[in-house]
Coordinates of N, CA and C in Angstrom, one line a residue:
D1 N 27.8 3.7 -10.8 CA 28.3 2.5 -10.6 C 27.8 1.3 -9.6
K2 N 28.1 0.3 -9.8 CA 27.4 -0.8 -9.1 C 27.5 -0.7 -7.6
Q3 N 28.6 -0.3 -7.2 CA 28.9 -0.2 -5.5 C 28.0 1.1 -5.0
F4 N 28.1 2.0 -5.9 CA 27.0 3.2 -5.4 C 25.9 2.8 -5.3
L5 N 25.3 2.4 -6.2 CA 23.8 2.0 -6.3 C 23.5 1.0 -5.4
T6 N 24.5 0.0 -4.9 CA 24.2 -0.7 -4.0 C 23.9 -0.3 -2.7
E7 N 24.9 0.8 -2.2 CA 25.0 1.7 -1.1 C 23.3 2.6 -1.1
V8 N 23.2 3.0 -2.1 CA 21.9 3.7 -2.3 C 20.7 2.8 -1.7
A9 N 20.9 1.5 -2.3 CA 19.7 0.6 -2.1 C 19.6 0.2 -0.8
R10 N 20.8 -0.1 -0.2 CA 20.9 -0.1 1.3 C 20.4 0.8 2.3
D11 N 20.9 2.2 2.1 CA 20.5 3.1 2.6 C 18.7 3.2 2.6
T12 N 18.3 2.9 1.3 CA 16.7 3.2 1.2 C 16.2 1.9 2.0
W13 N 16.6 0.9 1.9 CA 16.2 -0.1 2.7 C 16.2 0.2 4.3
H14 N 17.4 0.8 4.8 CA 17.2 1.1 6.0 C 15.9 2.1 6.5
Y15 N 15.7 2.9 5.5 CA 14.6 3.7 6.0 C 13.2 2.7 6.2
F16 N 13.0 1.9 5.1 CA 11.9 1.0 5.4 C 12.0 -0.1 6.6
E17 N 13.3 -0.3 7.0 CA 13.5 -1.1 8.0 C 13.3 -0.5 9.5
N18 N 13.7 0.6 9.4 CA 13.8 1.3 10.7 C 12.4 2.3 11.1
L19 N 11.6 2.7 10.1 CA 10.3 3.2 10.5 C 9.3 2.6 10.5
I20 N 9.1 1.4 11.1 CA 8.1 0.6 11.1 C 7.7 0.8 12.7
D21 N 6.0 0.8 12.9 CA 5.8 0.6 14.2 C 5.6 -0.7 14.5
L22 N 6.4 -1.1 15.5 CA 6.7 -2.4 16.3 C 5.5 -3.3 16.6
E23 N 4.5 -2.6 16.7 CA 3.2 -3.3 17.3 C 2.3 -3.8 16.2
T24 N 2.4 -3.0 15.1 CA 1.6 -3.4 14.0 C 2.3 -3.7 12.7
S25 N 3.6 -3.5 12.7 CA 4.5 -3.7 11.4 C 4.1 -2.9 10.2
F26 N 3.4 -1.7 10.6 CA 3.2 -0.9 9.5 C 4.3 0.3 9.4
L27 N 4.6 0.6 8.2 CA 5.3 1.8 8.0 C 4.9 3.0 8.3
V28 N 5.7 3.8 9.2 CA 5.0 5.2 9.3 C 4.9 5.9 8.0
D29 N 4.3 7.3 8.0 CA 4.3 7.6 6.5 C 5.4 8.7 6.3
H30 N 6.0 9.4 7.3 CA 7.1 10.3 7.4 C 7.7 10.5 8.7
I31 N 8.9 11.2 8.8 CA 9.3 11.6 9.9 C 9.8 13.1 9.6
R32 N 9.5 14.1 10.6 CA 10.0 15.3 10.5 C 11.4 15.8 11.3
V33 N 12.1 16.3 10.8 CA 13.2 16.8 11.5 C 13.3 18.3 11.5
G34 N 14.1 19.0 12.5 CA 14.4 20.3 12.3 C 13.5 20.9 13.6
P35 N 13.2 22.2 13.3 CA 12.5 22.8 14.5 C 11.1 22.2 15.1
T36 N 10.5 21.5 14.2 CA 9.2 21.0 14.6 C 9.4 19.2 14.4
P37 N 10.1 18.4 14.9 CA 10.0 17.1 14.7 C 9.1 16.3 15.0
G38 N 8.8 15.1 14.4 CA 7.8 14.7 14.6 C 7.6 13.4 13.7
V39 N 6.6 12.4 13.9 CA 6.4 11.4 13.2 C 4.9 11.2 12.7
G40 N 5.0 10.9 11.4 CA 3.5 10.9 10.8 C 2.9 9.4 10.9
S41 N 2.5 9.2 12.1 CA 2.1 8.0 12.6 C 0.7 7.3 11.8
Y42 N 0.7 7.3 10.5 CA -0.5 6.8 9.9 C 0.0 6.2 8.7
I43 N -0.7 5.2 8.0 CA -0.3 4.4 7.0 C -1.3 4.8 5.7
S44 N -1.0 4.6 4.6 CA -1.9 4.7 3.4 C -1.6 3.4 2.7
P45 N -2.9 3.1 1.8 CA -2.5 1.8 1.0 C -1.3 1.9 0.2
T46 N -0.9 3.0 -0.3 CA 0.3 3.2 -1.0 C 1.5 3.0 -0.1
N47 N 1.4 3.4 1.1 CA 2.6 2.9 2.0 C 2.8 1.8 2.3
L48 N 1.8 1.0 2.4 CA 1.7 -0.4 2.4 C 2.4 -1.2 1.4
A49 N 1.9 -1.0 0.3 CA 2.4 -1.5 -1.1 C 3.9 -1.3 -1.2
M50 N 4.4 0.0 -0.7 CA 5.9 0.3 -0.9 C 6.8 -0.5 -0.1
Y51 N 6.0 -0.6 1.1 CA 6.8 -1.5 2.2 C 6.9 -2.9 1.7
W52 N 5.7 -3.6 1.2 CA 5.9 -4.9 0.4 C 7.0 -4.8 -0.6
L53 N 6.8 -3.6 -1.5 CA 7.9 -3.7 -2.7 C 9.4 -3.7 -2.1
A54 N 9.5 -2.9 -1.0 CA 10.9 -2.7 -0.4 C 11.3 -4.1 0.0
N55 N 10.4 -4.7 0.6 CA 11.0 -6.2 1.2 C 11.4 -7.1 -0.1
V56 N 10.6 -7.0 -0.9 CA 10.7 -7.8 -2.2 C 12.2 -7.4 -2.8
A57 N 12.5 -6.1 -2.9 CA 13.8 -5.6 -3.6 C 14.9 -5.8 -2.8
A58 N 14.6 -5.7 -1.7 CA 15.6 -5.9 -0.5 C 16.1 -7.6 -0.4
H59 N 15.2 -8.3 -0.7 CA 15.5 -9.7 -0.9 C 16.1 -10.0 -2.3
D60 N 15.9 -9.2 -3.0 CA 16.3 -9.5 -4.5 C 17.8 -8.9 -4.7
L61 N 18.3 -7.9 -3.7 CA 19.6 -7.3 -3.7 C 20.2 -8.0 -2.9
S62 N 20.0 -9.3 -1.9 CA 20.5 -9.7 -0.8 C 20.7 -9.0 0.4
L63 N 19.8 -8.0 0.6 CA 20.0 -7.1 1.8 C 19.4 -7.8 2.9
I64 N 18.4 -8.7 2.6 CA 17.8 -9.5 3.8 C 17.4 -10.8 3.1
S65 N 17.2 -11.8 3.9 CA 16.8 -13.3 3.8 C 15.4 -13.4 3.1
K66 N 15.1 -14.2 2.3 CA 13.7 -14.5 2.1 C 12.9 -14.7 3.2
E67 N 13.3 -15.2 4.3 CA 12.5 -15.6 5.6 C 12.4 -14.5 6.1
Q68 N 13.3 -13.5 6.0 CA 13.0 -12.0 6.9 C 11.7 -11.3 5.9
A69 N 12.1 -11.1 4.6 CA 11.1 -10.7 3.8 C 9.9 -11.0 4.1
V70 N 9.6 -12.4 4.0 CA 8.4 -13.0 4.1 C 7.6 -12.7 5.6
K71 N 8.4 -12.7 6.7 CA 8.1 -12.5 7.9 C 7.5 -10.9 8.0
N72 N 8.4 -10.0 7.5 CA 7.8 -8.6 7.6 C 6.5 -8.5 6.7
I73 N 6.5 -9.0 5.5 CA 5.1 -9.0 4.7 C 4.1 -9.5 5.4
Q74 N 4.3 -10.7 6.2 CA 3.5 -11.4 6.8 C 2.9 -10.7 7.9
S75 N 3.6 -9.9 8.8 CA 3.4 -9.2 9.8 C 2.5 -7.9 9.5
S76 N 2.7 -7.4 8.5 CA 2.0 -6.3 8.1 C 0.7 -6.6 7.4
L77 N 0.8 -7.8 6.8 CA -0.5 -8.1 6.3 C -1.5 -8.6 7.3
E78 N -0.9 -9.2 8.4 CA -1.9 -9.6 9.5 C -2.4 -8.3 10.1
S79 N -1.8 -7.1 10.2 CA -2.3 -6.0 10.8 C -3.3 -5.6 9.6
F80 N -3.0 -5.5 8.4 CA -3.8 -5.2 7.3 C -5.2 -5.7 7.6
E81 N -5.3 -7.0 7.8 CA -6.4 -7.8 7.8 C -7.4 -7.4 9.0
K82 N -6.7 -6.6 10.1 CA -7.6 -6.0 11.0 C -8.4 -4.7 10.6
L83 N -7.9 -4.2 9.4 CA -8.3 -2.8 9.1 C -10.0 -2.8 8.7
N84 N -10.6 -1.8 9.0 CA -12.0 -1.6 8.4 C -11.6 -1.0 6.9
R85 N -12.7 -1.8 6.0 CA -12.2 -1.5 4.6 C -13.6 -1.1 4.1
W86 N -13.7 -0.4 3.2 CA -15.1 0.0 2.3 C -15.3 -0.9 1.0
G87 N -16.7 -1.0 0.9 CA -17.2 -1.7 -0.3 C -16.6 -3.1 -0.3
S88 N -16.1 -3.5 -1.5 CA -15.8 -4.7 -1.8 C -14.5 -5.1 -1.3
G89 N -14.0 -4.2 -0.2 CA -12.4 -4.5 0.0 C -11.4 -3.4 -0.1
F90 N -11.9 -2.3 -0.5 CA -11.1 -1.0 -0.6 C -10.6 -0.4 0.5
C91 N -9.2 -0.2 0.7 CA -8.7 0.4 1.9 C -9.2 1.9 1.7
Y92 N -9.5 2.7 3.0 CA -9.3 4.0 3.3 C -8.3 4.4 3.1
N93 N -8.2 5.8 3.0 CA -6.8 6.6 2.7 C -5.8 6.6 3.5
Y94 N -6.1 6.6 5.0 CA -5.4 6.7 6.0 C -5.7 5.9 7.1
Y95 N -5.0 5.3 8.0 CA -5.2 4.6 9.2 C -4.1 5.0 10.1
H96 N -4.3 5.1 11.4 CA -3.3 5.4 12.3 C -2.5 3.9 12.5
T97 N -1.4 4.3 12.6 CA -0.4 3.2 12.7 C -0.6 2.3 13.9
R98 N -0.8 2.8 14.9 CA -1.0 2.4 16.2 C -2.3 1.7 16.7
N99 N -3.3 2.5 16.5 CA -4.6 1.9 17.0 C -5.5 1.3 15.7
L100 N -5.1 1.5 14.4 CA -5.6 1.0 13.0 C -6.9 1.7 12.9
R101 N -7.3 2.8 13.5 CA -8.3 3.6 13.1 C -8.2 4.4 11.8
I102 N -9.4 4.3 11.2 CA -9.5 5.2 9.8 C -9.2 6.6 10.1
T103 N -8.3 7.3 9.7 CA -8.0 8.7 10.0 C -8.5 9.6 9.0
R104 N -9.2 9.3 7.8 CA -9.9 10.0 6.7 C -10.9 9.1 6.1
Q105 N -12.0 9.5 6.0 CA -13.0 8.8 5.3 C -13.1 8.9 3.9
Y106 N -12.1 8.6 3.2 CA -12.0 8.7 1.8 C -11.2 7.5 1.2
V107 N -11.8 7.1 -0.1 CA -11.1 5.8 -0.8 C -10.8 6.4 -2.0
S108 N -9.2 6.2 -2.1 CA -8.6 6.8 -3.3 C -8.4 5.5 -4.2
V109 N -8.8 5.8 -5.5 CA -8.3 4.7 -6.6 C -6.9 4.8 -6.9
V110 N -6.1 5.9 -6.7 CA -4.6 5.7 -6.9 C -3.8 4.9 -5.8
D111 N -4.3 5.1 -4.6 CA -3.9 4.5 -3.6 C -4.1 2.9 -3.4
N112 N -5.4 2.8 -4.0 CA -5.8 1.3 -4.0 C -5.2 0.7 -5.0
G113 N -4.9 1.4 -6.1 CA -4.3 0.7 -7.3 C -2.9 0.3 -7.0
W114 N -2.0 1.2 -6.0 CA -0.8 0.8 -5.5 C -0.8 -0.4 -4.7
F115 N -1.9 -0.4 -4.0 CA -2.1 -1.5 -2.8 C -2.4 -2.8 -3.9
A116 N -3.2 -2.8 -4.9 CA -3.2 -3.8 -5.8 C -2.0 -4.3 -6.3
A117 N -1.2 -3.4 -6.7 CA 0.0 -3.6 -7.2 C 1.0 -4.3 -6.3
G118 N 0.9 -4.0 -5.3 CA 2.0 -4.5 -4.3 C 1.5 -6.0 -4.1
L119 N 0.1 -6.3 -4.1 CA -0.3 -7.5 -4.0 C 0.1 -8.4 -5.2
V120 N 0.0 -7.9 -6.3 CA 0.7 -8.8 -7.4 C 1.8 -9.1 -7.2
V121 N 2.7 -8.1 -6.8 CA 4.2 -8.5 -6.6 C 4.4 -9.1 -5.5
I122 N 3.9 -9.2 -4.6 CA 4.1 -10.3 -3.2 C 3.6 -11.7 -3.7
R123 N 2.7 -11.7 -4.4 CA 2.1 -13.1 -5.1 C 3.2 -13.7 -5.9
Q124 N 3.7 -12.9 -6.9 CA 4.6 -13.4 -7.8 C 6.0 -13.6 -7.0
A125 N 6.4 -12.8 -6.3 CA 7.6 -13.1 -5.6 C 7.6 -14.1 -4.6
F126 N 6.7 -14.3 -3.8 CA 6.6 -15.5 -2.5 C 5.3 -16.2 -3.1
P127 N 5.2 -16.8 -4.0 CA 3.7 -17.5 -4.2 C 3.3 -18.6 -3.1
E128 N 4.4 -19.0 -2.7 CA 4.1 -20.2 -1.5 C 3.6 -19.3 -0.3
A129 N 3.9 -18.3 -0.1 CA 3.7 -17.5 1.3 C 2.5 -16.7 1.1
F130 N 2.3 -16.1 -0.1 CA 1.4 -15.2 -0.2 C 0.3 -15.5 -1.8
G131 N 0.3 -16.3 -2.4 CA -0.3 -16.5 -3.5 C -1.8 -16.6 -3.4
T132 N -2.1 -17.6 -2.4 CA -3.7 -17.5 -2.3 C -4.3 -16.4 -1.7
R133 N -3.7 -15.8 -0.6 CA -4.1 -14.5 0.2 C -4.3 -13.5 -0.7
A134 N -3.2 -13.1 -1.6 CA -2.9 -12.0 -2.3 C -4.0 -12.1 -3.5
S135 N -4.2 -13.1 -4.1 CA -5.2 -13.5 -4.9 C -6.7 -13.3 -4.5
E136 N -7.0 -13.8 -3.2 CA -8.5 -13.6 -2.5 C -8.5 -12.0 -2.5
L137 N -7.6 -11.2 -2.0 CA -7.5 -9.8 -1.9 C -7.8 -8.9 -3.2
L138 N -7.2 -9.5 -4.1 CA -7.3 -8.8 -5.4 C -8.5 -9.1 -6.0
E139 N -9.0 -10.2 -5.8 CA -10.6 -10.5 -6.3 C -11.7 -9.7 -5.9
Q140 N -11.3 -9.3 -4.4 CA -12.4 -8.4 -3.9 C -12.2 -7.0 -4.4
L141 N -11.2 -6.6 -5.2 CA -11.2 -5.1 -5.7 C -11.9 -5.2 -7.1
D142 N -13.0 -4.5 -7.0 CA -13.6 -4.2 -8.3 C -13.5 -2.7 -8.6
F143 N -12.5 -2.5 -9.6 CA -12.2 -0.9 -9.7 C -13.1 -0.5 -10.7
S144 N -14.2 -1.4 -11.5 CA -15.1 -1.0 -12.2 C -16.2 0.0 -11.4
E145 N -16.2 -0.1 -10.0 CA -17.0 0.7 -9.1 C -16.9 2.2 -9.4
F146 N -15.6 2.3 -9.9 CA -15.0 3.8 -10.0 C -15.2 4.3 -11.4
Y147 N -15.6 3.4 -12.3 CA -15.4 3.9 -13.8 C -16.7 4.6 -13.9
D148 N -16.3 5.9 -14.9 CA -17.2 6.5 -15.2 C -17.3 6.3 -16.9
P149 N -18.2 5.9 -17.4 CA -18.5 5.4 -18.6 C -18.7 6.6 -19.7
S150 N -19.2 7.6 -19.1 CA -19.2 8.9 -19.9 C -18.2 9.8 -20.1
R151 N -17.0 9.5 -19.5 CA -15.6 10.0 -19.6 C -14.7 8.9 -20.1
G152 N -15.0 7.6 -19.8 CA -14.1 6.4 -20.1 C -12.8 6.9 -19.2
Q153 N -13.1 7.0 -17.9 CA -11.9 7.1 -16.8 C -12.4 6.8 -15.6
L154 N -11.5 6.6 -14.9 CA -11.9 6.4 -13.3 C -12.0 7.6 -12.5
K155 N -12.9 7.5 -11.6 CA -13.1 8.6 -10.7 C -12.1 8.6 -9.8
L156 N -11.4 9.5 -9.2 CA -10.4 9.6 -8.3 C -10.5 8.7 -7.0
G157 N -11.9 9.0 -6.5 CA -12.2 8.3 -5.4 C -13.4 8.4 -4.7
F158 N -13.9 8.1 -3.6 CA -15.0 8.1 -3.1 C -15.0 8.9 -1.5
E159 N -15.8 10.0 -1.3 CA -15.8 10.8 0.0 C -16.9 9.9 0.6
V160 N -16.7 9.0 1.9 CA -17.5 8.2 2.4 C -18.6 9.1 3.3
E161 N -17.9 10.0 3.9 CA -19.1 10.7 4.8 C -20.2 11.4 4.0
R162 N -19.6 12.1 2.7 CA -20.6 12.6 1.9 C -21.3 11.7 0.8
G163 N -20.9 10.5 0.9 CA -21.6 9.6 0.0 C -21.6 10.0 -1.5
T164 N -20.3 10.6 -1.9 CA -20.3 11.0 -3.1 C -18.7 10.4 -3.8
F165 N -18.8 10.3 -5.0 CA -17.5 10.1 -5.7 C -17.0 11.5 -6.0
S166 N -15.7 11.4 -6.2 CA -14.8 12.8 -6.4 C -15.4 13.1 -8.1
P167 N -15.5 14.4 -8.1 CA -15.9 14.9 -9.2 C -14.7 14.9 -10.5
Y168 N -13.3 14.5 -9.9 CA -12.4 14.7 -10.8 C -11.9 12.9 -11.1
H169 N -11.2 13.0 -12.1 CA -11.1 11.7 -12.7 C -9.5 11.5 -13.0
Y170 N -9.1 10.1 -13.2 CA -7.8 9.8 -13.2 C -7.8 9.3 -14.6
G171 N -6.7 9.9 -15.3 CA -6.9 9.9 -16.9 C -6.4 8.5 -17.7
L172 N -6.5 8.5 -18.8 CA -6.4 7.1 -19.5 C -5.0 6.4 -19.2
L173 N -3.8 7.3 -18.6 CA -2.6 6.7 -18.3 C -2.8 6.2 -16.9
A174 N -3.8 5.5 -16.4 CA -4.0 5.4 -15.0 C -3.1 4.0 -14.7
T175 N -2.0 4.0 -14.4 CA -1.1 2.8 -14.5 C -1.4 1.8 -13.1
E176 N -1.7 2.3 -12.1 CA -1.8 1.5 -10.9 C -3.1 0.5 -11.0
A177 N -4.2 1.1 -11.1 CA -5.5 0.2 -11.6 C -5.2 -0.7 -12.6
K178 N -4.5 -0.2 -13.8 CA -4.3 -1.1 -15.2 C -3.5 -2.1 -14.5
A179 N -2.5 -1.8 -13.8 CA -1.5 -2.8 -13.5 C -2.2 -4.2 -12.8
Q180 N -3.3 -3.6 -11.8 CA -4.0 -4.8 -11.0 C -5.0 -5.5 -12.0
A181 N -5.2 -4.8 -13.1 CA -6.3 -5.4 -13.8 C -5.7 -6.3 -14.7
L182 N -4.4 -6.0 -15.3 CA -3.8 -6.9 -16.1 C -3.3 -8.3 -15.3
E183 N -3.4 -8.4 -14.0 CA -2.8 -9.6 -13.2 C -3.9 -10.5 -12.7
V184 N -5.1 -9.8 -12.6 CA -6.3 -10.7 -11.8 C -7.0 -11.5 -12.9

């Protein structure tokens, strides 16, 4: 029923609202409770996209104002722009939320696909705030770098330290990268 779903949405939004590094506005990956509590103080391109999508959804559900959603996204986008990236603008797989250092020298097609999808959503949801910048970032991402014509599929990623692409492929149902390709 609608009231139950509204409560689930509100509770879900509180996760995104409360697990933000206050200095960088980056969502932490996870929290652990129980015998070995802790905080996963790192962010992936998927985490960043999910935070942006959560802000758009929270606004659409009237859980936060448009101004608050734009402010939240803008703050995390400003931190994002400080990150070192690979190639034509692809994100590495993990960054520390506090010092913004790369924690794994791997570039994931899947995670960058989600990142691209997040950019498409914020560009559509708040074009006056993010239209130009999101479009510029999307234009930098050239997923064809990962395309393997012999298989007709995308390679899963690139191992930077080894200088090699993953031997594995992302199947023809690769929704994240295709979502980006449809919008650019």
